[in-house]
Amino acid sequence: MLHASKVAVEELAQDVGMLWCNSLTLSILDESPTALLFLRDYVAMSRPCIMRLPLRRLSMDELFDQLLPDETLTVDVSPDGNADVIRRVHDSSLNADRRMFVQPEERSMSVEEFQKRLRQSGQRKTRYVGNEPLDRVFPLVDTRHTHPDSLTDDCVPANDDPMDNEDATVYYYSRQNDCLRTELSQLWSRGLFPSSFDWAEQAFGTGPPQAVNLWIGNERATSSMHKDHYENLCKSQCAHVPVRDSENELAKWSNDCIATVYVVSGEKIFTLCPPADAPFLYERDHRSGRFSYRGQAWSVVPDAADSDGQPTSVRWIEANVTQKDNPAHLSQFPLLKYTHPIEVVVPAGCMLYIPALWFHRVTQSCETIGINYWYDMKFESPLYSYFHFLQQLDPSEQGHFSEKDGTNLCTEQ
Ligand SMILES: O=C(O)CCC(=O)C(=O)O
């Protein structure tokens, strides 16, 4: 780890805030850009933008009508909509809590069942208010005593409908494996959605999309902050008509606060941070596991050890920039003060361009359908080298980024 002086860190944060992120409102383009304009003003500048294009809108019911009711989907399921995130789990072998990267349970279900569960999950009495703390602690299965293979569906009593018990269970169709062109190839072949965007392909210069993914979920599902090594075009397709903002601008760059847009009806809500925020987001290695619902209870099953017998780990961000103004969270993650989050609301029919390596956290305000097109990024670029360098920086004078014992045990309440 390279240590950075406070002066250097403050200058970086100031430059990014004043020059890269603060100079303009987030642009909204009302027609497809030319490849030159898109390349010059957005790709080369590593600057997101929103596009209002004449893209097809489909309601949730219309989309489900396009699918066969008994077609099988692999759905991501979690107890509270927060998976693929760093969570606290109770490790009984240590008699302590530890932080782990926890993935959702993957459950196969028919289209019809998914539709029913999604609807019911959105109708629960407890309303989502956004930013709920991840305060539920789930037990970590001790695989020395319980082999994960023995955790079968047989543990759930026969004829038991988990729906009655999984009060807060959240279902999110969020495959990231090119699902629209693979698992849902019949839907894709109907030509409802563009297969690519010429101006984007010309500007990126890396060929057709590497993956096209469909996302179906509601306001209870959150994708925690992460970055992709892709140029990303996300198309949002909301089940409800959104309310337009009056000023033709959805959000303003802001140096030290999150700019919000008032939204009455739903759509996708992105929180973006520029790649320069990398040293301030507490991205580090965590042991990994996966949620499992068995015997009417949720637990976390650790991932199998790697070929050297070492616990599997995943590098992931722990701090939550949307909690930057929460004093308790800020005192736990003080470097968040140097970040530049921006909240962007993307209503139906609009597309958001997320430049490669931009961090993003995503949620919805209602039942939402989204499609993202991932184009390869160019690694042979100044941006990647700069980003890679930033990832090595430890801006804390105490060096408290460094994992001294590698266990990630929780010491705070
Ligand atoms: O829509 C989501 O929940 C996540 C989307 C995302 O992370 C992406 O488009 O890269």
XYZ file of C-alpha atoms and ligand atoms in Angstrom:
423
model
C 0.000 0.000 0.000
C 1.216 3.483 -0.845
C 0.535 6.127 1.745
C -0.794 9.486 0.604
C -0.389 12.723 2.555
C -3.479 14.590 3.744
C -2.577 17.508 1.449
C -2.389 15.253 -1.598
C -5.707 13.620 -0.733
C -7.424 16.961 -0.199
C -6.107 18.287 -3.502
C -7.288 15.210 -5.347
C -10.757 15.479 -3.817
C -10.876 19.192 -4.633
C -9.746 18.758 -8.251
C -12.252 16.009 -8.843
C -15.032 18.026 -7.249
C -14.248 21.306 -8.990
C -13.054 20.165 -12.400
C -14.256 16.675 -13.266
C -17.555 16.448 -11.451
C -18.736 19.889 -10.532
C -18.546 21.908 -13.695
C -21.739 20.788 -15.376
C -25.159 19.453 -14.731
C -25.599 15.875 -15.838
C -26.533 16.227 -19.495
C -29.738 14.875 -20.936
C -29.599 14.155 -24.654
C -32.927 14.176 -26.464
C -31.750 12.183 -29.449
C -29.120 9.589 -30.237
C -25.746 11.356 -30.191
C -23.333 11.087 -33.080
C -20.423 8.800 -32.317
C -18.109 11.834 -32.385
C -20.119 13.853 -29.892
C -20.590 10.878 -27.582
C -16.887 10.063 -27.723
C -15.712 13.658 -27.271
C -18.070 14.832 -24.542
C -18.751 11.685 -22.554
C -16.515 8.665 -23.215
C -13.233 10.594 -23.431
C -14.243 12.802 -20.499
C -15.436 9.806 -18.461
C -18.686 11.615 -17.787
C -22.097 9.959 -17.426
C -25.142 11.258 -19.274
C -28.806 10.467 -19.708
C -30.472 9.898 -23.054
C -34.172 10.190 -23.835
C -34.479 7.965 -26.866
C -37.564 6.606 -28.630
C -37.158 3.192 -27.045
C -40.019 0.784 -26.546
C -41.745 0.843 -23.175
C -43.325 -2.300 -21.774
C -45.288 -2.533 -18.570
C -44.457 -5.338 -16.166
C -47.601 -7.225 -17.208
C -46.785 -6.780 -20.898
C -43.323 -8.155 -20.296
C -44.619 -11.177 -18.384
C -47.129 -11.760 -21.216
C -44.152 -12.178 -23.543
C -42.806 -15.045 -21.423
C -44.215 -18.550 -21.051
C -45.746 -18.911 -17.551
C -43.902 -22.187 -16.919
C -40.552 -21.001 -18.311
C -37.854 -21.381 -15.634
C -35.972 -18.378 -14.323
C -33.065 -18.250 -11.901
C -34.004 -15.598 -9.380
C -31.794 -13.969 -6.732
C -33.461 -14.211 -3.339
C -32.449 -12.555 -0.072
C -34.026 -11.912 3.320
C -34.118 -8.140 2.913
C -33.065 -7.146 -0.604
C -29.424 -6.630 0.352
C -27.208 -9.268 -1.171
C -23.919 -8.977 -3.034
C -22.956 -6.745 -0.165
C -20.746 -6.770 2.932
C -22.839 -7.953 5.869
C -22.324 -8.983 9.442
C -22.650 -12.684 10.127
C -22.289 -14.545 13.413
C -19.412 -17.000 13.381
C -20.087 -19.409 16.242
C -16.625 -20.975 15.921
C -15.181 -17.602 16.978
C -18.127 -16.645 19.142
C -18.016 -13.286 17.330
C -19.504 -11.437 14.408
C -17.448 -10.994 11.268
C -18.004 -9.126 8.034
C -18.465 -11.155 4.900
C -19.374 -10.606 1.275
C -22.746 -12.356 1.033
C -24.381 -13.301 -2.262
C -28.093 -14.021 -2.739
C -29.594 -17.488 -2.815
C -30.181 -18.529 -6.424
C -33.610 -20.110 -6.768
C -35.174 -21.649 -9.850
C -38.825 -20.798 -10.248
C -41.378 -20.476 -12.999
C -42.137 -17.103 -14.544
C -45.608 -17.326 -13.009
C -44.263 -17.945 -9.514
C -41.725 -15.148 -9.791
C -44.425 -12.728 -10.915
C -46.605 -13.714 -7.934
C -43.788 -13.428 -5.403
C -42.578 -10.118 -6.787
C -46.062 -8.669 -6.520
C -46.592 -9.975 -2.988
C -43.195 -8.809 -1.848
C -44.009 -5.287 -3.060
C -47.368 -5.338 -1.255
C -46.089 -6.020 2.235
C -47.232 -3.682 4.974
C -43.751 -2.621 5.982
C -42.795 0.010 3.436
C -39.296 0.446 2.193
C -37.926 3.837 3.126
C -34.507 3.483 1.541
C -31.143 3.194 3.221
C -32.258 0.826 5.943
C -29.182 -0.133 7.950
C -27.959 -3.679 7.393
C -28.500 -4.483 11.035
C -29.756 -8.050 10.816
C -27.036 -10.532 11.654
C -27.352 -13.999 10.135
C -25.635 -17.139 11.454
C -22.712 -18.481 9.470
C -23.080 -22.209 8.826
C -20.107 -24.051 10.286
C -19.256 -26.308 7.362
C -16.842 -28.334 9.560
C -19.918 -29.804 11.216
C -22.616 -29.301 8.571
C -21.671 -30.172 5.037
C -23.352 -27.655 2.677
C -24.598 -30.564 0.546
C -26.672 -31.745 3.476
C -28.525 -28.422 3.423
C -31.144 -29.586 0.980
C -34.696 -28.545 0.401
C -35.663 -31.578 2.517
C -34.926 -29.413 5.548
C -38.023 -27.355 4.752
C -41.032 -29.336 5.990
C -43.128 -30.894 3.240
C -46.055 -28.823 1.981
C -44.648 -25.803 3.685
C -45.083 -22.645 1.645
C -42.020 -20.528 2.395
C -44.043 -17.485 1.352
C -45.855 -17.561 4.703
C -42.615 -17.534 6.629
C -40.299 -15.397 4.571
C -42.079 -12.250 5.550
C -39.550 -9.837 4.172
C -38.066 -11.985 1.418
C -37.006 -10.075 -1.681
C -36.916 -11.516 -5.212
C -34.748 -9.862 -7.850
C -34.182 -11.162 -11.353
C -30.645 -9.872 -11.663
C -28.618 -12.335 -13.702
C -25.423 -10.801 -15.001
C -24.567 -13.506 -17.457
C -25.912 -12.070 -20.693
C -29.283 -13.454 -19.600
C -31.341 -11.627 -22.189
C -29.444 -13.333 -25.001
C -29.151 -16.716 -23.219
C -31.736 -17.672 -20.561
C -34.305 -15.373 -22.233
C -33.247 -15.866 -25.840
C -36.844 -16.366 -27.005
C -37.811 -12.967 -25.662
C -34.673 -11.433 -27.164
C -35.395 -12.955 -30.572
C -38.707 -11.067 -30.788
C -36.713 -7.909 -31.531
C -38.457 -5.783 -28.900
C -35.174 -4.292 -27.730
C -32.256 -2.913 -29.768
C -29.422 -5.391 -30.101
C -26.840 -2.610 -29.818
C -26.343 1.113 -30.461
C -24.239 2.083 -33.509
C -23.011 5.388 -32.109
C -21.909 3.624 -28.926
C -20.090 0.838 -30.747
C -18.282 3.375 -32.918
C -17.292 5.477 -29.931
C -16.131 2.596 -27.736
C -14.387 0.779 -30.577
C -14.619 -2.566 -28.810
C -17.283 -4.308 -30.869
C -20.820 -5.387 -29.972
C -21.988 -5.666 -26.349
C -20.273 -8.331 -24.268
C -23.487 -8.885 -22.332
C -27.089 -7.722 -22.375
C -28.868 -8.280 -19.064
C -32.475 -7.906 -17.977
C -33.244 -6.756 -14.420
C -36.698 -7.169 -12.871
C -37.244 -6.051 -9.296
C -38.929 -3.589 -7.028
C -38.052 -0.913 -4.515
C -36.877 -3.458 -1.972
C -33.941 -4.704 -4.042
C -30.614 -2.898 -3.959
C -27.393 -3.502 -5.843
C -24.665 -2.253 -3.521
C -21.924 0.023 -4.787
C -19.498 -1.569 -7.208
C -17.770 -0.866 -10.495
C -17.620 -2.799 -13.748
C -14.817 -3.070 -16.252
C -17.346 -2.203 -18.919
C -18.776 0.776 -20.698
C -22.378 0.520 -19.572
C -25.626 1.640 -21.182
C -28.572 1.024 -18.861
C -32.074 1.283 -20.193
C -34.747 1.754 -17.589
C -38.246 0.537 -18.163
C -40.606 1.402 -15.356
C -43.969 -0.104 -14.591
C -45.415 3.295 -13.652
C -45.393 6.650 -15.382
C -42.718 8.820 -13.806
C -43.121 12.463 -12.938
C -40.831 14.663 -14.985
C -38.563 17.175 -13.442
C -39.271 20.711 -14.507
C -35.835 22.018 -15.384
C -34.675 19.454 -17.874
C -32.000 18.372 -15.508
C -32.220 15.349 -13.289
C -29.330 16.019 -11.020
C -26.493 18.413 -10.349
C -22.930 17.549 -9.609
C -22.153 18.475 -6.097
C -18.886 18.734 -4.276
C -19.835 17.424 -0.894
C -23.490 16.480 -0.820
C -25.836 14.201 -2.665
C -28.029 16.131 -5.086
C -31.499 14.629 -5.078
C -34.423 14.893 -7.458
C -37.929 14.721 -6.202
C -39.627 11.640 -7.524
C -43.251 10.761 -7.042
C -43.438 7.608 -9.078
C -40.865 4.956 -9.603
C -37.857 4.198 -11.684
C -34.209 3.256 -11.216
C -32.158 5.313 -8.818
C -28.402 5.296 -9.284
C -25.815 6.677 -6.914
C -22.653 7.258 -8.921
C -19.106 7.986 -7.761
C -16.205 8.771 -10.110
C -13.284 6.324 -10.293
C -11.190 8.887 -8.380
C -13.202 8.052 -5.258
C -11.629 4.574 -5.184
C -9.317 5.233 -2.206
C -12.190 6.542 -0.082
C -14.776 3.775 -0.411
C -13.120 1.092 1.750
C -12.829 -1.546 -0.936
C -10.971 -4.574 0.407
C -10.985 -8.348 0.570
C -13.696 -10.125 2.526
C -14.455 -13.790 2.946
C -17.420 -14.751 0.827
C -20.575 -16.795 1.295
C -24.132 -17.134 0.110
C -27.560 -16.792 1.698
C -29.465 -20.010 2.216
C -33.082 -20.431 3.303
C -33.488 -23.821 4.963
C -35.611 -25.086 7.805
C -37.627 -21.863 7.726
C -34.611 -19.750 8.573
C -31.943 -17.788 6.765
C -28.262 -18.450 7.252
C -25.039 -17.826 5.326
C -23.048 -20.723 3.873
C -19.357 -19.900 3.363
C -17.981 -20.451 -0.134
C -15.808 -23.532 -0.564
C -12.092 -23.004 0.059
C -9.901 -22.399 -2.966
C -7.511 -25.012 -4.397
C -4.872 -24.068 -1.783
C -7.357 -24.619 1.025
C -7.600 -20.874 1.692
C -11.015 -19.287 2.420
C -12.453 -17.720 -0.718
C -12.550 -13.958 -0.644
C -14.019 -11.184 -2.751
C -12.842 -7.586 -2.995
C -15.838 -5.356 -2.310
C -16.789 -1.916 -1.021
C -17.964 -1.730 2.548
C -18.824 1.948 3.060
C -22.215 3.188 1.915
C -21.970 6.639 0.298
C -25.689 7.176 0.680
C -25.013 7.220 4.444
C -22.317 9.871 4.111
C -24.364 12.358 6.130
C -25.033 9.870 8.909
C -22.513 10.773 11.670
C -22.313 7.182 12.967
C -21.504 5.828 9.490
C -19.059 8.647 8.780
C -17.198 8.024 11.998
C -16.834 4.377 10.983
C -15.731 5.343 7.442
C -14.210 8.835 7.771
C -12.691 8.867 4.272
C -16.200 9.047 2.814
C -15.903 12.802 3.270
C -13.655 12.874 0.197
C -16.173 11.139 -2.106
C -18.319 12.785 -4.794
C -21.617 10.888 -4.926
C -24.368 11.957 -7.259
C -27.875 10.566 -7.253
C -29.405 10.090 -10.686
C -33.028 9.145 -11.236
C -33.628 7.383 -14.525
C -37.294 7.243 -15.528
C -38.959 4.988 -18.071
C -37.745 5.347 -21.604
C -34.458 6.954 -20.567
C -30.990 5.495 -20.775
C -28.047 6.246 -18.506
C -24.466 5.995 -19.708
C -22.158 4.853 -16.890
C -18.554 5.206 -18.061
C -16.237 2.306 -17.321
C -14.902 2.140 -13.748
C -17.517 4.518 -12.336
C -18.852 3.152 -9.069
C -22.601 2.745 -8.889
C -25.246 1.683 -6.397
C -28.696 0.963 -7.793
C -32.204 0.633 -6.457
C -35.744 1.144 -7.724
C -38.727 3.112 -6.496
C -41.342 0.684 -7.848
C -41.556 -2.488 -9.891
C -38.978 -1.825 -12.547
C -37.612 -3.492 -15.606
C -34.129 -2.519 -16.724
C -31.803 -3.645 -19.442
C -28.092 -3.010 -19.427
C -25.717 -3.271 -22.343
C -22.127 -3.930 -21.305
C -19.462 -2.984 -23.852
C -15.823 -3.877 -23.208
C -13.704 -1.024 -21.958
C -10.253 -0.226 -23.291
C -7.684 -1.129 -20.679
C -4.871 0.394 -22.743
C -5.915 3.855 -21.613
C -4.745 6.547 -19.171
C -7.948 6.071 -17.158
C -7.232 2.463 -16.294
C -3.602 3.145 -15.285
C -4.670 6.101 -13.145
C -7.440 4.074 -11.544
C -5.156 1.140 -10.824
C -2.689 3.494 -9.147
C -5.448 5.030 -7.014
C -6.492 1.599 -5.845
C -3.037 1.165 -4.266
C -3.325 4.348 -2.229
C -3.923 4.283 1.474
C -4.953 7.834 2.332
C -5.370 7.194 6.043
C -2.396 8.346 8.067
C -2.940 5.487 10.479
C -3.033 3.071 7.565
C -6.275 1.616 8.851
C -7.089 0.356 5.383
C -4.559 -2.411 5.858
C -6.063 -5.609 7.190
C -3.649 -6.488 9.957
C -5.143 -9.822 10.911
C -7.194 -10.505 7.803
C -10.171 -11.699 9.832
C -12.504 -8.727 9.429
C -13.951 -9.220 12.875
C -16.413 -6.562 13.962
C -15.289 -4.425 16.848
C -17.894 -1.679 16.697
C -21.443 -2.115 17.899
O -29.862 -2.509 -11.814
C -29.153 -2.974 -10.934
O -29.596 -3.388 -9.851
C -27.657 -3.025 -11.114
C -27.220 -2.603 -12.487
C -25.747 -2.569 -12.615
O -25.005 -2.721 -11.673
C -25.151 -2.315 -13.917
O -25.880 -1.976 -14.855
O -23.925 -2.431 -14.018
